[in-house]
């Protein structure tokens, strides 16, 4: 017999909504690529820079090898879009754009171009680069930057650049160049200060790990110690013959 005391059926909770699929992570951006295609400089019948081709990729190190002469600095200038009368072309991601090259390529301690005078105190060099990077460059800011950089006890504001231990100099100039957040760094013959290949190679490898594409040039002797660690290698040259120049 039905009675009013019969319990009502328990209401069922609605089924939970189906979980939405996790969005796929955005693909990592492709690294920026710089390519020199047959870059050469000649004056009349003399080749100042023989035709040179190479590629530098963001986050990697390219080693260009050649006899230690002016060709290293000329290659650095050409790759950075800072030299007129260059044959061949330099492209970034397939496009030739001199202004982009000048903005995105930093020349590190290139002799006759960005290398500071050896008698300059470190504090002056650091202050100038801080200012160029849009940072405050008061004396206390220079002291703070040097303390944070951890370049060693020999690298203080009063030391002269020319008196720095060779690897410390390469490291100082590389870190200062990175202040401007370039896409690429170019170091021409860092061995010229007397730094052993293992020392300056660690500096350029660290710069690549930090995200820059690095082009470093070296003599055949120095390059033989580190070539197996480079992501890419290239040769500065070979020098054309007189017949090829005439043609």
mmCIF file of C-alpha atoms in Angstrom:
data_model
loop_
_atom_site.group_PDB
_atom_site.id
_atom_site.type_symbol
_atom_site.label_atom_id
_atom_site.label_comp_id
_atom_site.label_asym_id
_atom_site.label_seq_id
_atom_site.Cartn_x
_atom_site.Cartn_y
_atom_site.Cartn_z
ATOM 1 C CA UNK A 1 0.000 0.000 0.000
ATOM 2 C CA UNK A 2 1.305 3.338 -1.008
ATOM 3 C CA UNK A 3 1.854 5.833 1.752
ATOM 4 C CA UNK A 4 2.993 9.400 1.865
ATOM 5 C CA UNK A 5 6.095 8.209 3.710
ATOM 6 C CA UNK A 6 7.606 6.604 0.576
ATOM 7 C CA UNK A 7 10.972 8.355 0.037
ATOM 8 C CA UNK A 8 11.435 10.193 -3.256
ATOM 9 C CA UNK A 9 14.054 8.913 -5.648
ATOM 10 C CA UNK A 10 17.448 10.528 -5.002
ATOM 11 C CA UNK A 11 18.371 13.091 -7.597
ATOM 12 C CA UNK A 12 21.456 12.136 -9.584
ATOM 13 C CA UNK A 13 24.266 14.679 -10.081
ATOM 14 C CA UNK A 14 24.805 15.590 -13.722
ATOM 15 C CA UNK A 15 27.845 14.047 -15.400
ATOM 16 C CA UNK A 16 30.900 16.317 -15.209
ATOM 17 C CA UNK A 17 31.714 18.064 -18.473
ATOM 18 C CA UNK A 18 34.363 16.432 -20.596
ATOM 19 C CA UNK A 19 37.804 17.905 -19.975
ATOM 20 C CA UNK A 20 38.991 20.162 -22.725
ATOM 21 C CA UNK A 21 42.169 18.962 -24.425
ATOM 22 C CA UNK A 22 45.370 20.670 -23.382
ATOM 23 C CA UNK A 23 46.404 23.236 -25.984
ATOM 24 C CA UNK A 24 49.522 22.219 -27.853
ATOM 25 C CA UNK A 25 52.554 24.331 -26.971
ATOM 26 C CA UNK A 26 53.506 26.885 -29.562
ATOM 27 C CA UNK A 27 56.429 25.698 -31.693
ATOM 28 C CA UNK A 28 59.771 27.252 -30.862
ATOM 29 C CA UNK A 29 60.683 30.057 -33.271
ATOM 30 C CA UNK A 30 63.200 29.208 -35.939
ATOM 31 C CA UNK A 31 66.688 30.518 -35.154
ATOM 32 C CA UNK A 32 67.816 33.537 -37.148
ATOM 33 C CA UNK A 33 70.376 32.726 -39.831
ATOM 34 C CA UNK A 34 73.070 34.965 -41.255
ATOM 35 C CA UNK A 35 74.733 33.905 -44.485
ATOM 36 C CA UNK A 36 77.721 35.385 -46.294
ATOM 37 C CA UNK A 37 77.712 34.409 -49.948
ATOM 38 C CA UNK A 38 80.994 34.888 -51.760
ATOM 39 C CA UNK A 39 81.857 37.999 -49.766
ATOM 40 C CA UNK A 40 85.035 39.566 -51.183
ATOM 41 C CA UNK A 41 86.909 42.871 -51.255
ATOM 42 C CA UNK A 42 89.436 43.860 -53.888
ATOM 43 C CA UNK A 43 91.292 47.002 -54.784
ATOM 44 C CA UNK A 44 92.349 46.947 -58.427
ATOM 45 C CA UNK A 45 94.205 43.648 -58.876
ATOM 46 C CA UNK A 46 94.740 42.940 -55.175
ATOM 47 C CA UNK A 47 92.328 40.855 -53.137
ATOM 48 C CA UNK A 48 92.044 42.312 -49.634
ATOM 49 C CA UNK A 49 89.467 39.686 -48.720
ATOM 50 C CA UNK A 50 89.195 36.609 -50.950
ATOM 51 C CA UNK A 51 85.723 35.293 -51.665
ATOM 52 C CA UNK A 52 84.401 33.782 -48.432
ATOM 53 C CA UNK A 53 81.137 32.000 -47.751
ATOM 54 C CA UNK A 54 79.829 30.984 -44.337
ATOM 55 C CA UNK A 55 76.690 30.650 -42.255
ATOM 56 C CA UNK A 56 76.050 31.701 -38.660
ATOM 57 C CA UNK A 57 72.992 30.442 -36.793
ATOM 58 C CA UNK A 58 71.538 31.969 -33.659
ATOM 59 C CA UNK A 59 72.630 29.945 -30.632
ATOM 60 C CA UNK A 60 75.569 28.321 -32.426
ATOM 61 C CA UNK A 61 79.259 29.022 -33.111
ATOM 62 C CA UNK A 62 80.833 29.264 -36.557
ATOM 63 C CA UNK A 63 84.637 29.138 -36.782
ATOM 64 C CA UNK A 64 86.258 30.861 -39.782
ATOM 65 C CA UNK A 65 89.902 29.966 -40.351
ATOM 66 C CA UNK A 66 92.584 31.970 -42.128
ATOM 67 C CA UNK A 67 96.140 33.209 -41.836
ATOM 68 C CA UNK A 68 96.368 35.979 -39.213
ATOM 69 C CA UNK A 69 96.195 39.182 -41.243
ATOM 70 C CA UNK A 70 93.828 42.024 -42.093
ATOM 71 C CA UNK A 71 91.334 39.683 -43.732
ATOM 72 C CA UNK A 72 89.874 38.805 -40.325
ATOM 73 C CA UNK A 73 88.889 42.395 -39.530
ATOM 74 C CA UNK A 74 87.645 42.964 -43.093
ATOM 75 C CA UNK A 75 85.447 39.868 -42.897
ATOM 76 C CA UNK A 76 84.033 41.083 -39.581
ATOM 77 C CA UNK A 77 83.182 44.481 -41.082
ATOM 78 C CA UNK A 78 81.640 42.930 -44.184
ATOM 79 C CA UNK A 79 79.470 40.527 -42.202
ATOM 80 C CA UNK A 80 78.257 43.392 -40.010
ATOM 81 C CA UNK A 81 77.239 45.494 -43.018
ATOM 82 C CA UNK A 82 79.745 48.217 -42.175
ATOM 83 C CA UNK A 83 81.914 48.235 -45.269
ATOM 84 C CA UNK A 84 81.250 49.648 -48.727
ATOM 85 C CA UNK A 85 82.452 48.092 -51.963
ATOM 86 C CA UNK A 86 81.911 44.495 -50.858
ATOM 87 C CA UNK A 87 81.318 41.903 -53.559
ATOM 88 C CA UNK A 88 78.900 39.061 -52.934
ATOM 89 C CA UNK A 89 76.171 39.507 -50.347
ATOM 90 C CA UNK A 90 75.326 39.027 -46.683
ATOM 91 C CA UNK A 91 71.734 38.069 -45.891
ATOM 92 C CA UNK A 92 69.727 37.575 -42.707
ATOM 93 C CA UNK A 93 66.974 34.982 -43.041
ATOM 94 C CA UNK A 94 67.423 35.201 -46.804
ATOM 95 C CA UNK A 95 67.078 38.988 -47.103
ATOM 96 C CA UNK A 96 69.841 41.501 -47.783
ATOM 97 C CA UNK A 97 69.359 44.363 -45.344
ATOM 98 C CA UNK A 98 72.401 46.446 -44.358
ATOM 99 C CA UNK A 99 70.538 48.329 -41.637
ATOM 100 C CA UNK A 100 69.389 45.116 -40.033
ATOM 101 C CA UNK A 101 72.941 43.789 -40.119
ATOM 102 C CA UNK A 102 74.248 46.929 -38.444
ATOM 103 C CA UNK A 103 71.577 46.608 -35.754
ATOM 104 C CA UNK A 104 71.821 42.888 -35.101
ATOM 105 C CA UNK A 105 75.550 42.176 -35.503
ATOM 106 C CA UNK A 106 77.948 43.326 -32.772
ATOM 107 C CA UNK A 107 81.679 43.483 -33.427
ATOM 108 C CA UNK A 108 83.616 42.364 -30.353
ATOM 109 C CA UNK A 109 87.070 43.881 -29.797
ATOM 110 C CA UNK A 110 87.872 43.997 -33.511
ATOM 111 C CA UNK A 111 91.266 45.620 -34.040
ATOM 112 C CA UNK A 112 91.019 49.073 -35.595
ATOM 113 C CA UNK A 113 87.233 49.115 -35.183
ATOM 114 C CA UNK A 114 85.841 48.334 -31.722
ATOM 115 C CA UNK A 115 89.022 47.413 -29.850
ATOM 116 C CA UNK A 116 89.637 50.000 -27.088
ATOM 117 C CA UNK A 117 92.956 51.746 -26.672
ATOM 118 C CA UNK A 118 95.125 49.648 -24.347
ATOM 119 C CA UNK A 119 95.739 52.582 -21.966
ATOM 120 C CA UNK A 120 92.033 53.134 -21.286
ATOM 121 C CA UNK A 121 90.902 52.161 -17.791
ATOM 122 C CA UNK A 122 88.332 49.398 -17.623
ATOM 123 C CA UNK A 123 85.831 51.737 -15.924
ATOM 124 C CA UNK A 124 85.848 54.036 -18.973
ATOM 125 C CA UNK A 125 85.206 51.162 -21.389
ATOM 126 C CA UNK A 126 82.432 49.713 -19.234
ATOM 127 C CA UNK A 127 80.815 53.116 -18.725
ATOM 128 C CA UNK A 128 80.750 53.811 -22.462
ATOM 129 C CA UNK A 129 79.193 50.452 -23.279
ATOM 130 C CA UNK A 130 76.595 50.789 -20.521
ATOM 131 C CA UNK A 131 75.610 54.158 -21.960
ATOM 132 C CA UNK A 132 75.467 52.782 -25.513
ATOM 133 C CA UNK A 133 73.167 50.029 -24.263
ATOM 134 C CA UNK A 134 70.821 52.629 -22.773
ATOM 135 C CA UNK A 135 71.773 51.898 -19.170
ATOM 136 C CA UNK A 136 72.867 54.201 -16.407
ATOM 137 C CA UNK A 137 76.625 54.674 -16.459
ATOM 138 C CA UNK A 138 77.436 56.498 -13.227
ATOM 139 C CA UNK A 139 80.618 55.326 -11.480
ATOM 140 C CA UNK A 140 78.574 53.312 -8.982
ATOM 141 C CA UNK A 141 76.778 51.594 -11.892
ATOM 142 C CA UNK A 142 80.120 50.623 -13.414
ATOM 143 C CA UNK A 143 81.303 49.202 -10.090
ATOM 144 C CA UNK A 144 78.063 47.254 -9.683
ATOM 145 C CA UNK A 145 78.230 45.836 -13.204
ATOM 146 C CA UNK A 146 81.821 44.669 -12.755
ATOM 147 C CA UNK A 147 80.937 43.040 -9.437
ATOM 148 C CA UNK A 148 78.006 41.178 -10.989
ATOM 149 C CA UNK A 149 79.994 40.151 -14.073
ATOM 150 C CA UNK A 150 82.366 38.030 -11.985
ATOM 151 C CA UNK A 151 85.316 38.498 -14.314
ATOM 152 C CA UNK A 152 87.928 37.921 -11.634
ATOM 153 C CA UNK A 153 90.006 40.089 -9.298
ATOM 154 C CA UNK A 154 92.231 41.414 -12.101
ATOM 155 C CA UNK A 155 89.299 43.091 -13.838
ATOM 156 C CA UNK A 156 88.634 46.172 -11.725
ATOM 157 C CA UNK A 157 87.758 49.665 -12.794
ATOM 158 C CA UNK A 158 91.272 51.015 -12.353
ATOM 159 C CA UNK A 159 93.018 48.370 -14.470
ATOM 160 C CA UNK A 160 94.044 49.324 -17.991
ATOM 161 C CA UNK A 161 92.506 47.289 -20.785
ATOM 162 C CA UNK A 162 95.938 46.458 -22.186
ATOM 163 C CA UNK A 163 97.020 44.948 -18.867
ATOM 164 C CA UNK A 164 94.132 42.502 -18.562
ATOM 165 C CA UNK A 165 94.780 38.780 -18.650
ATOM 166 C CA UNK A 166 93.951 37.732 -22.249
ATOM 167 C CA UNK A 167 90.906 35.562 -21.537
ATOM 168 C CA UNK A 168 89.576 38.147 -19.069
ATOM 169 C CA UNK A 169 89.775 40.774 -21.813
ATOM 170 C CA UNK A 170 87.911 38.582 -24.307
ATOM 171 C CA UNK A 171 85.270 37.836 -21.684
ATOM 172 C CA UNK A 172 84.904 41.502 -20.699
ATOM 173 C CA UNK A 173 84.473 42.713 -24.267
ATOM 174 C CA UNK A 174 82.066 39.897 -25.133
ATOM 175 C CA UNK A 175 79.848 40.577 -22.128
ATOM 176 C CA UNK A 176 79.805 44.272 -22.887
ATOM 177 C CA UNK A 177 78.727 43.556 -26.465
ATOM 178 C CA UNK A 178 75.891 41.381 -25.173
ATOM 179 C CA UNK A 179 74.491 44.357 -23.245
ATOM 180 C CA UNK A 180 72.981 45.615 -26.504
ATOM 181 C CA UNK A 181 71.263 42.245 -27.024
ATOM 182 C CA UNK A 182 72.538 41.613 -30.544
ATOM 183 C CA UNK A 183 71.448 38.589 -32.527
ATOM 184 C CA UNK A 184 75.027 37.889 -33.638
ATOM 185 C CA UNK A 185 78.522 38.475 -32.291
ATOM 186 C CA UNK A 186 81.710 38.587 -34.361
ATOM 187 C CA UNK A 187 85.119 38.103 -32.737
ATOM 188 C CA UNK A 188 88.131 38.484 -35.017
ATOM 189 C CA UNK A 189 91.337 36.756 -33.910
ATOM 190 C CA UNK A 190 90.764 36.711 -30.128
ATOM 191 C CA UNK A 191 94.053 34.788 -29.911
ATOM 192 C CA UNK A 192 95.971 37.947 -30.779
ATOM 193 C CA UNK A 193 96.048 38.951 -27.103
ATOM 194 C CA UNK A 194 97.759 35.696 -26.162
ATOM 195 C CA UNK A 195 94.691 33.804 -24.959
ATOM 196 C CA UNK A 196 94.888 30.046 -25.405
ATOM 197 C CA UNK A 197 92.164 28.551 -27.609
ATOM 198 C CA UNK A 198 90.467 26.703 -24.749
ATOM 199 C CA UNK A 199 90.063 29.992 -22.876
ATOM 200 C CA UNK A 200 88.509 32.135 -25.575
ATOM 201 C CA UNK A 201 86.490 29.219 -26.925
ATOM 202 C CA UNK A 202 84.695 28.886 -23.590
ATOM 203 C CA UNK A 203 83.748 32.565 -23.807
ATOM 204 C CA UNK A 204 82.213 32.242 -27.289
ATOM 205 C CA UNK A 205 80.497 28.970 -26.364
ATOM 206 C CA UNK A 206 78.892 30.663 -23.356
ATOM 207 C CA UNK A 207 77.709 33.525 -25.577
ATOM 208 C CA UNK A 208 76.073 31.031 -27.934
ATOM 209 C CA UNK A 209 74.414 29.268 -25.008
ATOM 210 C CA UNK A 210 73.013 32.656 -23.982
ATOM 211 C CA UNK A 211 71.303 32.839 -27.389
ATOM 212 C CA UNK A 212 73.643 34.728 -29.715
ATOM 213 C CA UNK A 213 74.950 33.387 -32.987
ATOM 214 C CA UNK A 214 78.735 33.703 -32.849
ATOM 215 C CA UNK A 215 81.254 34.026 -35.655
ATOM 216 C CA UNK A 216 84.827 33.736 -34.393
ATOM 217 C CA UNK A 217 87.860 33.843 -36.664
ATOM 218 C CA UNK A 218 91.176 32.199 -35.874
ATOM 219 C CA UNK A 219 94.494 31.198 -37.382
ATOM 220 C CA UNK A 220 94.903 27.590 -38.551
ATOM 221 C CA UNK A 221 97.091 26.815 -35.530
ATOM 222 C CA UNK A 222 94.571 28.073 -32.976
ATOM 223 C CA UNK A 223 91.617 26.630 -34.878
ATOM 224 C CA UNK A 224 93.140 23.147 -34.860
ATOM 225 C CA UNK A 225 92.532 23.000 -31.089
ATOM 226 C CA UNK A 226 88.828 23.854 -31.193
ATOM 227 C CA UNK A 227 87.495 23.080 -34.683
ATOM 228 C CA UNK A 228 85.832 19.878 -33.517
ATOM 229 C CA UNK A 229 83.709 21.893 -31.062
ATOM 230 C CA UNK A 230 82.345 24.346 -33.646
ATOM 231 C CA UNK A 231 78.857 23.928 -35.060
ATOM 232 C CA UNK A 232 80.177 25.085 -38.439
ATOM 233 C CA UNK A 233 83.553 25.867 -39.931
ATOM 234 C CA UNK A 234 84.569 27.989 -42.917
ATOM 235 C CA UNK A 235 87.735 29.085 -44.656
ATOM 236 C CA UNK A 236 88.705 32.712 -45.277
ATOM 237 C CA UNK A 237 89.792 32.445 -48.903
ATOM 238 C CA UNK A 238 91.276 30.829 -50.919
ATOM 239 C CA UNK A 239 93.085 33.680 -52.622
ATOM 240 C CA UNK A 240 92.245 33.918 -56.357
ATOM 241 C CA UNK A 241 94.967 33.882 -59.006
ATOM 242 C CA UNK A 242 95.866 36.890 -61.160
ATOM 243 C CA UNK A 243 94.090 35.262 -64.096
ATOM 244 C CA UNK A 244 90.859 35.004 -62.079
ATOM 245 C CA UNK A 245 91.113 38.663 -61.070
ATOM 246 C CA UNK A 246 91.558 39.700 -64.709
ATOM 247 C CA UNK A 247 88.556 37.663 -65.705
#
